[in-house]
Short mmCIF file of C-alpha atoms in Angstrom, two decimals:
data_model
loop_
_atom_site.label_atom_id
_atom_site.label_comp_id
_atom_site.label_asym_id
_atom_site.label_seq_id
_atom_site.Cartn_x
_atom_site.Cartn_y
_atom_site.Cartn_z
CA PHE A 1 0.00 0.00 0.00
CA LEU A 2 2.54 2.51 1.23
CA VAL A 3 4.94 1.67 -1.57
CA HIS A 4 2.31 2.20 -4.22
CA SER A 5 0.92 5.42 -2.77
CA SER A 6 4.43 6.84 -2.67
CA VAL A 7 5.01 5.72 -6.24
CA TYR A 8 1.81 7.37 -7.36
CA LYS A 9 2.73 10.58 -5.55
CA LEU A 10 6.16 10.49 -7.15
CA LEU A 11 4.63 10.05 -10.57
CA SER A 12 2.01 12.75 -10.11
CA ALA A 13 4.70 15.11 -8.88
CA SER A 14 6.84 14.37 -11.89
CA LEU A 15 3.88 14.73 -14.20
CA THR A 16 2.81 18.10 -12.85
CA THR A 17 6.29 19.54 -13.14
CA ALA A 18 7.03 18.12 -16.57
CA SER A 19 5.36 19.62 -19.62
CA PHE A 20 3.61 16.77 -21.37
CA SER A 21 4.04 17.98 -24.89
CA LEU A 22 7.80 18.36 -24.67
CA LEU A 23 8.94 15.59 -22.36
CA ASN A 24 8.60 11.98 -23.35
CA GLN A 25 7.55 10.30 -20.11
CA CYS A 26 8.80 6.94 -21.24
CA LEU A 27 12.20 8.41 -22.01
CA LYS A 28 12.20 9.94 -18.55
CA ALA A 29 11.35 6.56 -17.04
CA ALA A 30 14.24 5.02 -18.98
CA GLN A 31 16.56 7.75 -17.73
CA ASP A 32 15.41 7.21 -14.15
CA CYS A 33 16.15 3.55 -14.61
CA GLY A 34 19.61 4.45 -15.89
CA LEU A 35 20.20 6.51 -12.74
CA TYR A 36 19.75 3.46 -10.56
CA GLU A 37 22.61 1.14 -11.36
CA LYS A 38 20.79 -2.12 -10.77
CA CYS A 39 17.92 -1.11 -13.04
CA GLY A 40 20.23 0.04 -15.83
CA SER A 41 22.36 -3.09 -15.82
CA LEU A 42 19.44 -5.54 -15.65
CA ARG A 43 17.68 -3.63 -18.40
CA SER A 44 20.77 -3.88 -20.59
CA GLU A 45 20.92 -7.58 -19.80
CA TYR A 46 17.45 -8.33 -21.03
CA VAL A 47 17.86 -6.19 -24.13
CA LEU A 48 21.08 -8.01 -24.93
CA ALA A 49 19.42 -11.38 -24.35
CA CYS A 50 16.48 -10.41 -26.53
CA THR A 51 18.44 -8.92 -29.41
CA LYS A 52 21.21 -11.50 -29.63
CA ARG A 53 20.75 -13.96 -32.49
CA ALA A 54 20.69 -17.61 -31.52
CA PRO A 55 23.61 -19.48 -33.16
CA GLY A 56 22.63 -20.91 -36.49
CA SER A 57 19.45 -18.89 -36.86
CA HIS A 58 18.31 -15.35 -37.57
CA ARG A 59 15.94 -15.50 -34.64
CA CYS A 60 16.59 -14.54 -31.07
CA ASN A 61 16.74 -17.02 -28.23
CA GLN A 62 13.26 -16.50 -26.84
CA HIS A 63 13.86 -18.69 -23.81
CA LYS A 64 16.84 -16.59 -22.73
CA CYS A 65 14.95 -13.41 -23.49
CA TYR A 66 12.06 -14.52 -21.29
CA ARG A 67 14.36 -15.44 -18.46
CA ALA A 68 16.20 -12.10 -18.60
CA LEU A 69 12.89 -10.21 -18.70
CA ARG A 70 11.68 -12.04 -15.63
CA ARG A 71 14.94 -11.31 -13.84
CA PHE A 72 14.53 -7.62 -14.59
CA LEU A 73 10.98 -7.55 -13.26
CA GLU A 74 11.76 -9.62 -10.20
CA ARG A 75 14.95 -7.89 -9.10
CA VAL A 76 14.44 -4.24 -9.91
CA PRO A 77 12.32 -2.19 -7.47
CA GLU A 78 8.81 -1.66 -8.77
CA GLU A 79 9.07 2.11 -8.97
CA TYR A 80 11.63 1.65 -11.74
CA SER A 81 10.45 -1.53 -13.46
CA LEU A 82 6.75 -0.69 -13.49
CA GLY A 83 7.66 2.92 -14.27
CA VAL A 84 9.31 1.77 -17.46
CA LEU A 85 6.45 -0.57 -18.39
CA PHE A 86 3.53 1.74 -17.62
CA CYS A 87 4.84 5.21 -18.43
CA PRO A 88 2.07 7.52 -19.67
CA CYS A 89 2.08 8.70 -23.26
CA THR A 90 0.40 11.52 -25.12
CA ASN A 91 2.16 11.09 -28.46
CA THR A 92 3.26 8.30 -30.75
CA LEU A 93 6.99 8.77 -30.11
CA CYS A 94 6.43 8.02 -26.46
CA GLY A 95 3.97 5.26 -27.35
CA GLU A 96 6.43 3.61 -29.68
CA ARG A 97 9.12 3.61 -27.01
CA ARG A 98 6.66 2.11 -24.56
CA ARG A 99 5.65 -0.58 -27.02
CA LYS A 100 9.28 -1.48 -27.67
CA THR A 101 10.23 -1.70 -24.00
CA ILE A 102 10.05 -5.48 -23.76
CA VAL A 103 11.78 -5.98 -27.14
CA PRO A 104 8.58 -7.34 -28.70
CA SER A 105 10.32 -8.63 -31.81
CA CYS A 106 11.66 -11.39 -29.57
CA SER A 107 9.41 -11.63 -26.52
CA TYR A 108 6.04 -10.94 -28.10
CA GLN A 109 5.76 -11.35 -31.84
CA ASP A 110 6.73 -14.25 -33.95
CA MET A 111 9.20 -13.44 -36.73
CA GLU A 112 6.89 -14.83 -39.38
CA GLY A 113 3.89 -13.03 -37.92
CA LEU A 114 2.05 -16.22 -37.02
CA GLN A 115 -0.20 -16.11 -34.02
CA PRO A 116 -1.03 -19.24 -32.06
CA ASN A 117 -4.54 -19.98 -30.93
CA CYS A 118 -5.21 -18.31 -27.56
CA LEU A 119 -6.54 -21.45 -25.95
CA HIS A 120 -3.55 -23.46 -27.14
CA GLN A 121 -1.30 -20.78 -25.70
CA GLN A 122 -3.17 -20.99 -22.44
CA SER A 123 -2.85 -24.77 -22.25
CA PHE A 124 0.90 -24.52 -22.94
CA CYS A 125 1.08 -21.97 -20.19
CA ARG A 126 -0.79 -24.19 -17.77
CA ARG A 127 1.69 -27.00 -18.34
CA ASP A 128 4.50 -24.80 -17.06
CA ASP A 129 4.52 -24.29 -13.29
CA LEU A 130 5.64 -20.68 -13.36
CA CYS A 131 3.32 -19.59 -16.16
CA ARG A 132 0.41 -21.36 -14.56
CA SER A 133 0.85 -19.52 -11.26
CA ARG A 134 1.39 -16.18 -13.00
CA LEU A 135 -1.75 -16.68 -15.07
CA ALA A 136 -3.74 -17.61 -12.00
CA ASP A 137 -2.52 -14.43 -10.28
CA PHE A 138 -3.58 -12.37 -13.23
CA LEU A 139 -7.02 -13.96 -13.51
CA ASN A 140 -7.49 -13.53 -9.80
CA ASN A 141 -6.38 -9.93 -9.41
CA CYS A 142 -7.50 -8.38 -12.68
CA GLN A 143 -11.00 -9.79 -12.81
CA PRO A 144 -13.30 -7.02 -14.05
CA SER A 145 -16.63 -6.21 -12.48
CA HIS A 146 -19.47 -3.85 -13.37
CA LEU A 147 -20.52 -3.55 -9.75
CA THR A 148 -17.53 -1.87 -8.17
CA ALA A 149 -16.43 1.73 -8.59
CA SER A 150 -12.90 0.75 -9.60
CA GLY A 151 -14.08 -1.67 -12.28
CA CYS A 152 -12.28 -4.49 -10.52
CA LEU A 153 -13.77 -7.35 -8.61
CA LYS A 154 -11.00 -7.05 -6.06
CA ASP A 155 -9.78 -3.79 -4.66
CA SER A 156 -6.36 -5.24 -5.03
CA ALA A 157 -4.16 -2.19 -4.39
CA GLY A 158 -1.82 -2.57 -7.31
CA LEU A 159 -1.82 -6.36 -7.36
CA CYS A 160 -3.46 -6.34 -10.77
CA LEU A 161 -0.61 -4.41 -12.35
CA ARG A 162 1.94 -6.60 -10.66
CA ALA A 163 0.08 -9.69 -11.86
CA TYR A 164 -0.02 -8.35 -15.41
CA ALA A 165 3.70 -7.60 -15.25
CA GLY A 166 4.21 -11.13 -13.95
CA LEU A 167 3.02 -12.52 -17.26
CA ILE A 168 5.79 -10.71 -19.12
CA GLY A 169 8.51 -13.23 -19.79
CA THR A 170 6.15 -16.19 -19.94
CA ILE A 171 4.51 -17.95 -22.84
CA MET A 172 1.55 -15.62 -22.39
CA THR A 173 3.44 -12.35 -22.62
CA PRO A 174 1.10 -9.43 -23.31
CA ASN A 175 2.13 -6.10 -24.81
CA TYR A 176 0.85 -2.78 -26.11
CA ILE A 177 -0.57 -3.24 -29.58
CA SER A 178 0.00 0.27 -30.92
CA ASN A 179 1.94 3.42 -30.26
CA SER A 180 -1.19 5.58 -30.07
CA SER A 181 -3.04 3.96 -27.19
CA ALA A 182 -2.55 2.01 -24.00
CA ASP A 183 -4.44 -1.01 -25.36
CA VAL A 184 -2.81 -4.33 -24.63
CA SER A 185 -3.25 -7.81 -25.98
CA LEU A 186 -1.85 -11.30 -26.04
CA TRP A 187 -0.09 -12.43 -29.17
CA CYS A 188 -2.72 -14.95 -30.18
CA THR A 189 -5.85 -15.42 -32.28
CA CYS A 190 -9.16 -17.19 -31.89
CA GLU A 191 -9.04 -18.78 -35.30
CA GLY A 192 -9.33 -22.52 -35.19
CA SER A 193 -11.12 -22.54 -31.85
CA GLY A 194 -14.15 -24.40 -33.17
CA ASN A 195 -16.76 -24.87 -30.47
CA GLN A 196 -14.60 -23.07 -27.95
CA TRP A 197 -14.80 -19.78 -29.80
CA GLN A 198 -16.57 -17.99 -26.96
CA GLU A 199 -14.15 -19.23 -24.35
CA CYS A 200 -11.31 -18.06 -26.54
CA GLN A 201 -12.89 -14.64 -26.98
CA ARG A 202 -13.38 -14.36 -23.25
CA LEU A 203 -9.67 -15.00 -22.69
CA GLN A 204 -8.65 -12.48 -25.32
CA ARG A 205 -10.97 -9.87 -23.93
CA LEU A 206 -9.40 -10.23 -20.50
CA PHE A 207 -6.57 -8.24 -22.05
CA THR A 208 -8.22 -6.20 -24.79
CA HIS A 209 -11.46 -5.21 -23.06
CA ASN A 210 -10.66 -5.31 -19.38
CA ALA A 211 -11.81 -2.16 -17.58
CA CYS A 212 -10.07 -3.21 -14.38
CA LEU A 213 -6.72 -3.66 -16.12
CA GLN A 214 -7.08 -0.46 -18.12
CA THR A 215 -7.95 1.51 -15.00
CA HIS A 216 -4.87 0.19 -13.23
CA ILE A 217 -2.60 0.94 -16.16
CA LEU A 218 -3.89 4.46 -16.51
CA CYS A 219 -4.08 5.10 -12.77
CA PHE A 220 -0.47 4.11 -12.34
CA SER A 221 0.61 6.52 -14.99
CA GLY A 222 -1.65 9.22 -13.61
CA MET A 223 -3.44 9.68 -16.90
CA GLN A 224 -6.98 9.05 -15.86
CA MET A 225 -7.44 12.45 -14.30
CA GLN A 226 -11.08 12.78 -15.13
CA ILE A 227 -12.05 9.69 -13.21
CA SER A 228 -9.57 10.28 -10.42
CA ASN A 229 -12.05 9.19 -7.82
CA ARG A 230 -12.11 5.81 -9.50
CA CYS A 231 -8.35 5.73 -9.15
CA GLN A 232 -8.55 6.66 -5.51
CA LYS A 233 -11.03 3.92 -4.91
CA CYS A 234 -9.05 1.28 -6.71
CA CYS A 235 -5.71 1.45 -5.14
CA TYR A 236 -3.70 4.58 -4.61
CA SER B 1 63.59 7.60 34.92
CA ALA B 2 61.49 4.43 34.41
CA ALA B 3 58.43 6.66 34.57
CA MET B 4 60.05 9.05 32.06
CA ARG B 5 60.78 6.13 29.74
CA SER B 6 57.20 4.85 29.86
CA LEU B 7 55.92 8.40 29.33
CA LEU B 8 58.16 8.72 26.28
CA LYS B 9 56.91 5.39 25.00
CA LEU B 10 53.32 6.55 25.47
CA LEU B 11 54.04 9.76 23.58
CA LEU B 12 55.64 7.74 20.79
CA ILE B 13 52.63 5.44 20.55
CA LEU B 14 50.24 8.38 20.55
CA SER B 15 52.15 10.07 17.74
CA CYS B 16 51.99 6.85 15.72
CA ILE B 17 48.25 6.72 16.25
CA TYR B 18 47.95 10.31 15.12
CA THR B 19 49.85 9.82 11.88
CA GLY B 20 49.20 6.14 11.24
CA ASP B 21 45.85 5.29 12.70
CA GLY B 22 44.44 8.71 11.89
CA HIS B 23 45.23 7.75 8.32
CA TRP B 24 43.15 4.59 8.75
CA LEU B 25 40.27 6.38 10.41
CA ARG B 26 40.04 8.90 7.58
CA LEU B 27 40.16 6.09 5.03
CA LEU B 28 37.32 4.27 6.77
CA THR B 29 35.07 7.28 7.18
CA GLY B 30 35.88 8.38 3.64
CA ARG B 31 34.73 5.00 2.37
CA GLN B 32 31.54 5.12 4.42
CA THR B 33 30.49 8.50 3.15
CA GLU B 34 31.25 7.44 -0.41
CA ASP B 35 29.07 4.37 0.05
CA GLY B 36 26.44 6.43 1.81
CA GLN B 37 26.46 8.87 -1.05
CA ARG B 38 26.34 6.09 -3.54
CA GLU B 39 23.34 4.54 -1.79
CA ALA B 40 21.55 7.85 -1.64
CA SER B 41 22.33 8.91 -5.15
CA GLY B 42 21.22 5.51 -6.41
CA LYS B 43 17.74 6.21 -5.15
CA GLN B 44 17.64 9.94 -5.80
CA ARG B 45 16.48 11.28 -9.10
CA GLU B 46 18.17 14.67 -9.10
CA ILE B 47 21.85 13.79 -9.14
CA PRO B 48 23.16 14.52 -12.59
CA VAL B 49 26.79 13.44 -12.20
CA ARG B 50 28.47 11.04 -9.84
CA ALA B 51 32.08 11.63 -10.80
CA ARG B 52 34.35 11.92 -7.83
CA LEU B 53 37.13 14.46 -8.06
CA PRO B 54 40.22 13.61 -6.04
CA ARG B 55 40.21 15.64 -2.89
CA SER B 56 43.24 14.13 -1.25
CA THR B 57 45.80 11.46 -1.93
CA LEU B 58 43.44 8.91 -0.37
CA ASP B 59 40.69 9.54 -2.93
CA SER B 60 43.02 9.26 -5.89
CA GLN B 61 43.74 5.58 -5.40
CA CYS B 62 43.08 3.37 -8.38
CA GLU B 63 39.31 2.86 -8.19
CA LEU B 64 36.16 2.27 -10.17
CA ARG B 65 34.44 5.60 -10.72
CA SER B 66 31.21 6.46 -12.43
CA ILE B 67 29.69 9.33 -14.30
CA LEU B 68 26.17 9.76 -15.58
CA LEU B 69 26.10 10.71 -19.23
CA LYS B 70 23.76 10.95 -22.17
CA VAL B 71 24.48 8.23 -24.72
CA ARG B 72 25.12 10.87 -27.37
CA ASP B 73 27.84 12.38 -25.13
CA LEU B 74 29.84 9.19 -25.50
CA GLU B 75 30.45 10.45 -29.06
CA LEU B 76 30.17 7.00 -30.55
CA GLY B 77 27.70 8.29 -33.10
CA TYR B 78 24.44 7.12 -31.54
CA ASP B 79 21.41 9.38 -31.68
CA SER B 80 19.80 8.68 -28.34
CA ASP B 81 18.63 10.75 -25.39
CA GLU B 82 18.95 7.90 -22.94
CA THR B 83 21.42 8.14 -20.10
CA VAL B 84 24.12 5.69 -19.16
CA LEU B 85 26.11 5.25 -16.00
CA PHE B 86 29.59 5.14 -17.50
CA LYS B 87 32.11 3.45 -15.24
CA TYR B 88 35.84 3.82 -15.65
CA CYS B 89 39.09 3.20 -13.80
CA SER B 90 41.22 6.02 -12.59
CA GLY B 91 43.68 6.76 -9.84
CA THR B 92 47.23 6.29 -8.81
CA CYS B 93 48.86 2.95 -8.29
CA PRO B 94 51.43 2.28 -5.62
CA HIS B 95 54.74 2.72 -7.32
CA VAL B 96 56.92 -0.19 -6.42
CA ARG B 97 59.81 -0.19 -8.80
CA SER B 98 61.23 -3.53 -9.69
CA ASN B 99 64.79 -4.11 -10.81
CA HIS B 100 63.42 -4.16 -14.31
CA ASP B 101 61.95 -0.68 -13.92
CA LEU B 102 65.18 0.68 -12.41
CA SER B 103 67.33 -0.79 -15.14
CA LEU B 104 64.97 0.31 -17.86
CA ASN B 105 65.05 3.84 -16.58
CA ASN B 106 68.85 3.85 -16.42
CA LEU B 107 69.20 2.50 -19.93
CA LEU B 108 66.76 5.08 -21.27
CA LEU B 109 68.69 7.88 -19.62
CA SER B 110 72.02 6.65 -20.86
CA GLY B 111 70.68 6.21 -24.38
CA VAL B 112 71.38 2.51 -24.71
CA ILE B 113 67.68 1.94 -25.39
CA PRO B 114 66.30 4.34 -27.99
CA GLN B 115 63.77 6.91 -26.86
CA PRO B 116 60.16 5.92 -27.43
CA VAL B 117 58.72 6.94 -30.79
CA PRO B 118 56.06 9.66 -30.62
CA GLY B 119 52.83 7.87 -29.90
CA GLY B 120 54.48 4.95 -28.20
CA GLN B 121 54.55 5.16 -24.43
CA TRP B 122 56.80 3.69 -21.83
CA HIS B 123 55.11 3.18 -18.54
CA SER B 124 57.53 2.96 -15.69
CA SER B 125 54.87 2.29 -13.11
CA PRO B 126 51.70 0.21 -12.90
CA CYS B 127 48.58 1.78 -14.34
CA CYS B 128 44.96 1.66 -13.29
CA ARG B 129 43.03 -0.43 -15.79
CA PRO B 130 39.74 -2.36 -15.94
CA THR B 131 39.79 -6.06 -15.12
CA HIS B 132 36.62 -6.73 -17.08
CA HIS B 133 33.86 -4.82 -18.84
CA GLU B 134 30.09 -4.66 -19.06
CA ASP B 135 27.85 -4.43 -22.09
CA MET B 136 25.13 -1.84 -22.36
CA ALA B 137 21.92 -1.48 -24.34
CA PHE B 138 19.64 1.46 -25.10
CA LEU B 139 16.82 2.57 -27.39
CA ASP B 140 17.81 5.24 -29.89
CA ASN B 141 15.58 8.07 -31.08
CA SER B 142 14.38 5.97 -34.03
CA HIS B 143 13.18 3.35 -31.54
CA CYS B 144 15.82 0.82 -32.42
CA TRP B 145 17.60 -1.09 -29.73
CA HIS B 146 21.38 -0.89 -29.76
CA LYS B 147 23.94 -2.77 -27.79
CA VAL B 148 27.41 -1.50 -27.06
CA GLU B 149 29.70 -4.28 -25.97
CA LYS B 150 32.27 -3.69 -23.27
CA LEU B 151 31.26 -0.11 -22.70
CA SER B 152 31.79 0.25 -18.98
CA ALA B 153 34.51 -0.99 -16.68
CA ALA B 154 33.29 -3.50 -14.12
CA GLY B 155 36.34 -3.62 -11.88
CA CYS B 156 39.78 -2.04 -11.62
CA THR B 157 43.29 -3.17 -10.86
CA CYS B 158 46.83 -1.83 -11.00
CA MET B 159 48.45 -3.51 -13.96
CA GLY B 160 52.10 -3.99 -14.63
#
């Protein structure tokens, strides 16, 4: 609680002093990360792991990239790691930087552009102990609800964002889908779902149409000023 | 006179403490404040530069130092506004001249060994150099990731 309220205060302070149109908030988050030695070095480590070509192929080593991403998120204090992931953007330059943060060419997209079926991806995830627990955390803490003021079933005080970040570096890594919005999605499709089409859609929409998740993402970055009472209610 | 002798011994010991141990105390407290500063500046957001200028002979020992820079200030040709904590080795090394160093110096002075060509350097004492390096990665202003191998020093030693 205390950690997150201080983080929010820090971010709102930095947002009020910075002029939005001139300063790229995601660049500032990257610079803040660079200031803190541990953040800078672990960030370099995952970028190196995710950009290095695997021997004998033009692709990256996705396994190593995932592992380095998880290390970054686990070892760096949240004010820096989540700051870099959820920095607020008002222009496409900032948005593009934000989208590229996790080196999506390795950790998110497939080189050939092929998307697996979402339910297949989920079943692969469930077979892995780590991914299974991370997915369960996400489903638990980011469950949307129409009944609550925050849009979340649980007033989880920042656990939703942490749970979402916990999926990064697993088989079900989500990411921003464009540089002009904060919309996120899994890299998967519902084609070939057959009878399970609705279940597949439900899973996809947990990322693309999740009011709870969106609120948390925007609250963290301080963007949702107009529904600030919703932010207050949800966590900070 | 026995009392005088023990008093003299006491004075001698005290003077040693003043010059010798005082040296140690300053070294210790100097280290602590450096670490304290390092801790604090690690978590602060305002500190622009962490280069340490030598204030006394103690601070100019061969050590790993760091400076916060913009990537473009490295003048490697990258167009990026990101910042990097550039670490380097600097400081003096204890000058213990071996017989080799003494002889080399004598032969240079007497002209038996030709003077070094311009550009070539003869080091007659150990120098402060990195033991190993660290790679670094950043996003440039065109949103491409770059990696610079062996950019920063990761540890220092007196070589040679």
